[in-house]
GROMACS .gro file of C-alpha atoms in nm:
model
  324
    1UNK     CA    1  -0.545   0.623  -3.188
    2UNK     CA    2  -0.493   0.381  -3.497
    3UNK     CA    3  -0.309   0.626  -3.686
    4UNK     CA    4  -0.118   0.765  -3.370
    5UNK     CA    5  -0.010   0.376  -3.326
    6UNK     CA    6   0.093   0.387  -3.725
    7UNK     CA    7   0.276   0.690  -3.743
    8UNK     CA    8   0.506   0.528  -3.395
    9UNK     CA    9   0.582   0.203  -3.622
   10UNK     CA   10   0.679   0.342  -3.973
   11UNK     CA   11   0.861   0.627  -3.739
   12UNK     CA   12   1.034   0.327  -3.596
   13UNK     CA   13   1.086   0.127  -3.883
   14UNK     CA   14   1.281   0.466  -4.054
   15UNK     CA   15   1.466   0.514  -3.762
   16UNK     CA   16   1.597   0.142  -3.850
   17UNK     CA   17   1.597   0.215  -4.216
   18UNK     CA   18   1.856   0.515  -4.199
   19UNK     CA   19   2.080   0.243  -4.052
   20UNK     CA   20   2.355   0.179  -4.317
   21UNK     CA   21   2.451  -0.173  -4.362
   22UNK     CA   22   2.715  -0.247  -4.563
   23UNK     CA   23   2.690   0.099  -4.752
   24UNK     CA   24   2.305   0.035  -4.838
   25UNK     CA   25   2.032   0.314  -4.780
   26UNK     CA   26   1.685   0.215  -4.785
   27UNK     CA   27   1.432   0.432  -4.905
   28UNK     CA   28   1.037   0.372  -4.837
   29UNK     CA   29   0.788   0.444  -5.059
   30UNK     CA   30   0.441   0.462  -4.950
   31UNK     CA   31   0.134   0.512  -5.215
   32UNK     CA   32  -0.225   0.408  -5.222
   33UNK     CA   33  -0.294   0.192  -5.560
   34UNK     CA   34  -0.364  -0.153  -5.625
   35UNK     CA   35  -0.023  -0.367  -5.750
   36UNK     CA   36  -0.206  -0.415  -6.080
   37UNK     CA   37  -0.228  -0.008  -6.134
   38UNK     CA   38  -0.014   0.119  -6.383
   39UNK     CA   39   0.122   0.365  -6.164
   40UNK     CA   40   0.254   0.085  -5.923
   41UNK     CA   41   0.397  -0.082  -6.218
   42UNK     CA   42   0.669   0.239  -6.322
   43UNK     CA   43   0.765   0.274  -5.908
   44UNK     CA   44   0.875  -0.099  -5.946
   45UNK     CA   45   1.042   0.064  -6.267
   46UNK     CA   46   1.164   0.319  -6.035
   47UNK     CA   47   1.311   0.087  -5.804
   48UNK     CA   48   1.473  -0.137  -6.078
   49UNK     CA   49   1.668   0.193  -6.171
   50UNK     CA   50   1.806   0.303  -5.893
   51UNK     CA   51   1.922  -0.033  -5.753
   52UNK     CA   52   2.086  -0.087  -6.106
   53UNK     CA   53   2.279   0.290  -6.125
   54UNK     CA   54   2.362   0.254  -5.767
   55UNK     CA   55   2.526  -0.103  -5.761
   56UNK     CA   56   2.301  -0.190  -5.502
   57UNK     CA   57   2.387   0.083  -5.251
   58UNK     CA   58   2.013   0.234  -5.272
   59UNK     CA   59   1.730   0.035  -5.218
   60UNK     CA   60   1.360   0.116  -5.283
   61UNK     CA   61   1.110  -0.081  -5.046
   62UNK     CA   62   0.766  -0.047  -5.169
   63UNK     CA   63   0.425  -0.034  -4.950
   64UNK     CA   64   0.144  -0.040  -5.165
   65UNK     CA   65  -0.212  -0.073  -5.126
   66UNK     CA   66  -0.251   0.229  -4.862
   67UNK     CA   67  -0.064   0.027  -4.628
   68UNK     CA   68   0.049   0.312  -4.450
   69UNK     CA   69  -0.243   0.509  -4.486
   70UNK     CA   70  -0.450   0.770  -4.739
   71UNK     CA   71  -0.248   1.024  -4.946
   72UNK     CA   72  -0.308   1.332  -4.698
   73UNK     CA   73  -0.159   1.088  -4.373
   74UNK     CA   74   0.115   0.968  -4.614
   75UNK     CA   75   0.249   1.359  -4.726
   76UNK     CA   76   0.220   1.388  -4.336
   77UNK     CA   77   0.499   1.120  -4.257
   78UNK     CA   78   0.679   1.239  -4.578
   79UNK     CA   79   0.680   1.616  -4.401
   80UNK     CA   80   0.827   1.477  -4.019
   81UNK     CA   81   1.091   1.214  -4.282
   82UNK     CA   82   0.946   0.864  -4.159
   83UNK     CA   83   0.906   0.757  -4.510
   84UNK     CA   84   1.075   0.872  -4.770
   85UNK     CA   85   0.909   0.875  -5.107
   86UNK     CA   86   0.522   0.909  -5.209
   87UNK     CA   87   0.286   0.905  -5.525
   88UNK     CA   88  -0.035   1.150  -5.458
   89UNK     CA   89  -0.204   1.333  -5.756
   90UNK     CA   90  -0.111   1.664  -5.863
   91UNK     CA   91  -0.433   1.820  -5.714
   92UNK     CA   92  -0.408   1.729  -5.339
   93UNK     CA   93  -0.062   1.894  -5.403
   94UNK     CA   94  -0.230   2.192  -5.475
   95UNK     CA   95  -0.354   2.219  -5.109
   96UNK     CA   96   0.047   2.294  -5.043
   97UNK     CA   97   0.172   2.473  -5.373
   98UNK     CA   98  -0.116   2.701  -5.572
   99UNK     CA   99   0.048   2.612  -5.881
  100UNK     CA  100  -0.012   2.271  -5.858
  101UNK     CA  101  -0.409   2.400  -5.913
  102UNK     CA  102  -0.315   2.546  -6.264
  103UNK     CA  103  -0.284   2.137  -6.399
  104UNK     CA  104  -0.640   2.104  -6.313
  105UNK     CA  105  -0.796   2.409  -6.536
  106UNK     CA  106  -1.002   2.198  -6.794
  107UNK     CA  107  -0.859   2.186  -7.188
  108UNK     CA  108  -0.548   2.331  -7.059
  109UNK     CA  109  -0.315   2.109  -7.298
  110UNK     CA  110  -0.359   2.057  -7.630
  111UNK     CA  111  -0.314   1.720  -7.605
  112UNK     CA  112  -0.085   1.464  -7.467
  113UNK     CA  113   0.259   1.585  -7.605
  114UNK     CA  114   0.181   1.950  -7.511
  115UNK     CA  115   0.132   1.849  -7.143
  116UNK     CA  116   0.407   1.633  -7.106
  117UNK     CA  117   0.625   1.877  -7.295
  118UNK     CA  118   0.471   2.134  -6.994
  119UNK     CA  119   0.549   1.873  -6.726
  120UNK     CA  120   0.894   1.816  -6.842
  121UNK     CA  121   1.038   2.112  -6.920
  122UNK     CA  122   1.148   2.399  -6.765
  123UNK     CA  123   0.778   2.513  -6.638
  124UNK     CA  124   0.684   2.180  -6.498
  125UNK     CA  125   1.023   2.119  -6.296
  126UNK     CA  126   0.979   2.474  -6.125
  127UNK     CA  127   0.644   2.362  -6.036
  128UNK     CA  128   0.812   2.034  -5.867
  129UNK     CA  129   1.081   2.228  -5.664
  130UNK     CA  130   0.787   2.478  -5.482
  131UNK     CA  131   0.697   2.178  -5.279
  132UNK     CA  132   1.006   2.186  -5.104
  133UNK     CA  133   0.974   2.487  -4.836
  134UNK     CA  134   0.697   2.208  -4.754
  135UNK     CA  135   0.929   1.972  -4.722
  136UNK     CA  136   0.826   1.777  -5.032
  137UNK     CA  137   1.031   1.817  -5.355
  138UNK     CA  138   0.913   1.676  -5.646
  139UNK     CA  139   1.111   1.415  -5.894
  140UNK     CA  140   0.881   1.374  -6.173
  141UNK     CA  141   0.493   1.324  -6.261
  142UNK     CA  142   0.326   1.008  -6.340
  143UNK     CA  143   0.069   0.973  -6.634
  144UNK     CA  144  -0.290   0.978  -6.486
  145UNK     CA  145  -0.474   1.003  -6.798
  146UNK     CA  146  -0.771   1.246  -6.949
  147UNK     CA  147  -1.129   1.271  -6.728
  148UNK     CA  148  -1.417   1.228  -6.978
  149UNK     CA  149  -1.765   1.140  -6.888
  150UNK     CA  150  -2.019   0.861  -6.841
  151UNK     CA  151  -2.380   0.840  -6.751
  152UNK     CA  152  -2.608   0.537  -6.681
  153UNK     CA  153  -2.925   0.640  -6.927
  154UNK     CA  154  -2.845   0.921  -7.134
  155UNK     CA  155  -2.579   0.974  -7.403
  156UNK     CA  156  -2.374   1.279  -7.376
  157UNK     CA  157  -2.281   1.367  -7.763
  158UNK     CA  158  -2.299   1.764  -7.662
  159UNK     CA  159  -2.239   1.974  -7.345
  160UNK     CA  160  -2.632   2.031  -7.407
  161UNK     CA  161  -2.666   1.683  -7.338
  162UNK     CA  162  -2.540   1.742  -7.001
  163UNK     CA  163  -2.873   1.950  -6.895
  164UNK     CA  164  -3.071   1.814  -6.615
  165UNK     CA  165  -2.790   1.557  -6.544
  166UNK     CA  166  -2.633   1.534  -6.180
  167UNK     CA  167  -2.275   1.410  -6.250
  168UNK     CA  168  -2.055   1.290  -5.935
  169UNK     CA  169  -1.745   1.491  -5.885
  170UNK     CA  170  -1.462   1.510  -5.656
  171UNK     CA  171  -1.475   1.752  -5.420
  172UNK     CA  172  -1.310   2.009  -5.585
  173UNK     CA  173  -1.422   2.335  -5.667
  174UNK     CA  174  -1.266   2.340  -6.048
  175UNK     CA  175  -1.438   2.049  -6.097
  176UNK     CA  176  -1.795   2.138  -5.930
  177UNK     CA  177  -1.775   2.443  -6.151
  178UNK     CA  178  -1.656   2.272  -6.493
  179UNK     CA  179  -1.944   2.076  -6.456
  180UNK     CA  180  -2.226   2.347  -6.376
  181UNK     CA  181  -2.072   2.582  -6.652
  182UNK     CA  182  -2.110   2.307  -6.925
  183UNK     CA  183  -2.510   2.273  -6.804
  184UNK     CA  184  -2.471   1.987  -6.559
  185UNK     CA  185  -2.550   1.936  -6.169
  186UNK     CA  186  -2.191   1.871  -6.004
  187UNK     CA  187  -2.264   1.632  -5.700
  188UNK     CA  188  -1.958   1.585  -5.475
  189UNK     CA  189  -1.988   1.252  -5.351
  190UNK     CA  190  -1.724   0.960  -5.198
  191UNK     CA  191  -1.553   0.788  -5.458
  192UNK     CA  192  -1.711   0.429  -5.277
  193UNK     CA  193  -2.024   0.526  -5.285
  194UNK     CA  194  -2.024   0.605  -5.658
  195UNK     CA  195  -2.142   0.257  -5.800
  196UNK     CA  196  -2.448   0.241  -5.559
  197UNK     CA  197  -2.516   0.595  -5.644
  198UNK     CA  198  -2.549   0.573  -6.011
  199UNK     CA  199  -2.724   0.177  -5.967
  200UNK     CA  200  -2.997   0.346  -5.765
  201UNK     CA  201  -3.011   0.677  -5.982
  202UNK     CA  202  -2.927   0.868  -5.713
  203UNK     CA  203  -2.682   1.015  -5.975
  204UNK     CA  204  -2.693   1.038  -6.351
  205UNK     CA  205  -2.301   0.952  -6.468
  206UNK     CA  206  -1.980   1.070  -6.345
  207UNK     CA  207  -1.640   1.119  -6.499
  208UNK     CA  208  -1.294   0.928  -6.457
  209UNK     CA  209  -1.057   0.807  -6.704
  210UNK     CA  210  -1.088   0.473  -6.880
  211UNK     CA  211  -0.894   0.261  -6.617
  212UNK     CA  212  -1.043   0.397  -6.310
  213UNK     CA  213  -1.421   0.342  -6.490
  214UNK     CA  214  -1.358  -0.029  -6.546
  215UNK     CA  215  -1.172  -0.123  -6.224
  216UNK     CA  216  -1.440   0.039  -6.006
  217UNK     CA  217  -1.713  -0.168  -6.249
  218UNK     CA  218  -1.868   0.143  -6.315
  219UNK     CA  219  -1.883   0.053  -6.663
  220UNK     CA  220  -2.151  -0.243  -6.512
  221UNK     CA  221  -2.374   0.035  -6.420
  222UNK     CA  222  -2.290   0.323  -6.693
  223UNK     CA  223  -2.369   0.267  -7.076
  224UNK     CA  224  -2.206   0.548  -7.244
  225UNK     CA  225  -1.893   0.656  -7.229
  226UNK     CA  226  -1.775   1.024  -7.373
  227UNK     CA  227  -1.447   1.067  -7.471
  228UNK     CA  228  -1.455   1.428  -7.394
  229UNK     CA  229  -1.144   1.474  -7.229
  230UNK     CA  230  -1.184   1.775  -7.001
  231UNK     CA  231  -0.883   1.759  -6.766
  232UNK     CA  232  -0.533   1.588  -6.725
  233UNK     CA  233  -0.440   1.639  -6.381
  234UNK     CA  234  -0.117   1.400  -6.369
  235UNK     CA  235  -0.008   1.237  -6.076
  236UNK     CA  236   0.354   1.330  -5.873
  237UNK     CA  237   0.652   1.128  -5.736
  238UNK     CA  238   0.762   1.343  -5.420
  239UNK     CA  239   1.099   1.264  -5.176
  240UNK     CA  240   1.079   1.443  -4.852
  241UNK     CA  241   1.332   1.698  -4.805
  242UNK     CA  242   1.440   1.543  -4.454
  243UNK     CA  243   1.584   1.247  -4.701
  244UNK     CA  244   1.667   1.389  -4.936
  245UNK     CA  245   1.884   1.599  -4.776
  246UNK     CA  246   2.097   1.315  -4.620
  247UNK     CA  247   2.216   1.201  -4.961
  248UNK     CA  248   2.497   1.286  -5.119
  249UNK     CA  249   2.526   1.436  -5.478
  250UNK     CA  250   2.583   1.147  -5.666
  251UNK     CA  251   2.305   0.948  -5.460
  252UNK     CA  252   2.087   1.278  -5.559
  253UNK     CA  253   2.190   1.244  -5.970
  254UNK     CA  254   2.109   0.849  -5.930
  255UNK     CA  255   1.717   0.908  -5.765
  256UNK     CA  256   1.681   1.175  -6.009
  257UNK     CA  257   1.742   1.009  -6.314
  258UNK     CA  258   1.575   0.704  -6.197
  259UNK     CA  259   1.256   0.855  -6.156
  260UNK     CA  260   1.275   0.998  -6.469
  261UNK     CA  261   1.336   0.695  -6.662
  262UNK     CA  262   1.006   0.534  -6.420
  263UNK     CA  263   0.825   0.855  -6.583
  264UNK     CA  264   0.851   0.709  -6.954
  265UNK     CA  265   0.847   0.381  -6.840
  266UNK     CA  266   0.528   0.452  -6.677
  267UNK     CA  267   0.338   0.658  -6.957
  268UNK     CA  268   0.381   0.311  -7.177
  269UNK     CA  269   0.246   0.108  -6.882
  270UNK     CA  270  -0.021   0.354  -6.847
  271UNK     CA  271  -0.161   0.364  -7.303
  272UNK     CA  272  -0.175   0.003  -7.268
  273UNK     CA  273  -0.386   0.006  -6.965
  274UNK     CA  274  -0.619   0.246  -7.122
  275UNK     CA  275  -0.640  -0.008  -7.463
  276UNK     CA  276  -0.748  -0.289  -7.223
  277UNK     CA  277  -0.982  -0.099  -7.001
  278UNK     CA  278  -1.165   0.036  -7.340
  279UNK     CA  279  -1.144  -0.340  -7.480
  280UNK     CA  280  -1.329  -0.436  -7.205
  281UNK     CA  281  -1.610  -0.140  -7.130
  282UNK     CA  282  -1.641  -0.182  -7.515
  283UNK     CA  283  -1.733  -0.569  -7.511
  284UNK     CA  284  -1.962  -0.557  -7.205
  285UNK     CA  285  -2.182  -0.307  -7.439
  286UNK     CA  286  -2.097   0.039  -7.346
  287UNK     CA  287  -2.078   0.285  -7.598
  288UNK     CA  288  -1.808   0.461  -7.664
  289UNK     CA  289  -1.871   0.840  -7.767
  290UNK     CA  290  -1.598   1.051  -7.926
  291UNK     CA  291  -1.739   1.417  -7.920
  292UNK     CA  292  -1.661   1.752  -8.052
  293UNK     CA  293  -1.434   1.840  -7.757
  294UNK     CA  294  -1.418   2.223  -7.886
  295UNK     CA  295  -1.786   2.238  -7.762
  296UNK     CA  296  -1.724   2.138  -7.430
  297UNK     CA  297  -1.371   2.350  -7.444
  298UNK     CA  298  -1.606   2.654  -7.558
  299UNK     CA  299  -1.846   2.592  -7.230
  300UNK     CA  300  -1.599   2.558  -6.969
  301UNK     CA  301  -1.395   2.914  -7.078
  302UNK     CA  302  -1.577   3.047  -6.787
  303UNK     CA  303  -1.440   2.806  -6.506
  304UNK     CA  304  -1.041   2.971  -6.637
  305UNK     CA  305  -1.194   3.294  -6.656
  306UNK     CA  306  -1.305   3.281  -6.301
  307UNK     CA  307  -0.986   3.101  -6.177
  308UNK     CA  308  -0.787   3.359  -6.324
  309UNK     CA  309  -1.002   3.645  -6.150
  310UNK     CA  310  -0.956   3.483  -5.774
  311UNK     CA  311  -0.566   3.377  -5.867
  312UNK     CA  312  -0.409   3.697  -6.102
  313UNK     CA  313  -0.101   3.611  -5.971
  314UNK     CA  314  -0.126   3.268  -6.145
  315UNK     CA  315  -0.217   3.403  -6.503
  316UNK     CA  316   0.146   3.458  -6.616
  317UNK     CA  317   0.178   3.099  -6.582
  318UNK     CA  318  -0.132   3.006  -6.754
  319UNK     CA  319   0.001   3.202  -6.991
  320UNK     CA  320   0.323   3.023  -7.028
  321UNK     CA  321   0.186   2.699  -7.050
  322UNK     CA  322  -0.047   2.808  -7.368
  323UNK     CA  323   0.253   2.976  -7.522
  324UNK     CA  324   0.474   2.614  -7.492
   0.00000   0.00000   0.00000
């Protein structure tokens, strides 16, 4: 009934917002994170743009927080054009457009410029136009850093260290698997229920990137931290098609190139969030590890292997990305 209620005021509210006053369009963008993420920080980049290229004639209004609900209820009012713009990760995409799955296989990239080179170029922008039979085209992706791993008790300096260990997960099955093919126990568990969890011992560690693991405090309850870098799932600014659709071609070029320019803007925002979130695990006493990611690379061959066996149709793909 709450969300019924909801989805009958934003529906409302966008009703009111295709209104054009003076010659202005308003755009809403919904998305779940804190004001303080980095993430929020290149949308307000994002909106700075596109007010500036458009002399004022298209304006972003911003609802952080979750305000109008979780990413799934959000893509919903995206899909029926009551709001008009979202953030949600790459992988919850990937319950609309298989390929979206592909970004999750662990040690995929290289390394930072070889995804973003992926992302960016020709592979990455097909990826972003699938979504729209769904009614959700993609602009750009967002940087949402490298996974790695941390445990309360026990270092993890080899994928042998991960033996014995039950590490928290998302409920993913790329991820339960990454984590039982390099010799750990994946335990899907709620993401709020994590810091209890690894206080009581009820699990061993988890794994997150560096500003996630200090802005949950996990790094209160979690003494090492190993850089191993096993995934880079990136996050994805999405219009709906219903909107996008009602603007014309030069309004199109204008939210294009805006979100682009949020992208870079966004990837600074994000390094310097990762400097001060490892600043501050490293002076409350957690180690930081920086492993011999080939070993945990070598371990997790299987999890592709076995992706590529229940997906063949996705291996020219995977093969593309290697090959950029």
């Amino acid at each position: 009934m709450k969300y019924y209620t909801l989805l009958c005021v934003v529906f409302a509210l966008f009703i009111t917002s295709c209104k054009e006053e003076s010659g202005t369009k308003t755009l809403y963008l919904a998305h779940t994170l804190p004001q303080t993420h980095p993430v929020h920080k290149g949308i307000l980049k994002f909106q700075e743009s596109l007010d500036k290229k458009s002399n004022g004639t298209l304006k972003i209004k911003i609802f952080p927080d979750g305000q109008l609900g979780s990413e799934r209820e959000v893509l919903e009012l995206l899909q029926i054009g009551s709001v008009a713009i979202t953030k949600v990760s790459a992988a919850t995409m990937s319950n609309f457009v298989p390929e979206y799955h592909v970004l999750g296989i662990p040690y995929l990239f290289r390394d930072k410029e070889h995804q973003f080179d992926v992302l960016e170029g020709p592979i990455g922008k097909s990826i972003l136009e699938k979504g729209s039979k769904f009614y959700l085209r993609g602009l750009c992706y967002y940087d949402a850093g490298s996974r790695s791993f941390y445990t309360s008790n026990k270092a993890i300096r080899t994928p042998d260290d991960l033996k014995g260990l039950k590490i928290r997960v998302m409920n993913n099955q790329m991820a339960i698997n990454m984590v039982n093919a390099m010799g750990g126990s994946a335990t899907p568990m709620a993401y709020g229920e994590l810091y209890t969890a690894i206080q009581q011992g009820v699990v061993d560690g988890a794994e997150n990137n560096p500003p996630s693991f200090v802005s949950s405090n996990h790094f209160e309850v979690s003494k090492y931290y190993t850089l191993d870098q096993h995934s880079a799932v990136p996050d994805v600014l999405l219009i709906s098609t219903k909107y996008w659709e009602k603007l014309t071609d030069q309004e199109k070029i204008w939210v294009q190139e805006a979100a682009e320019e949020s992208s870079e803007a966004e990837k600074k925002y994000w390094n310097d969030s990762v400097e001060e979130s490892m600043k501050i695990a490293t002076e409350a006493g957690v180690e930081i590890i920086i492993p011999e990611k080939s070993l945990f690379a070598e371990k997790s061959k299987s999890v592709l292997e076995e992706f590529e066996k229940e997906n063949p149709d996705l291996s020219s793909l995977i093969e593309q990305i290697k090959k950029n």
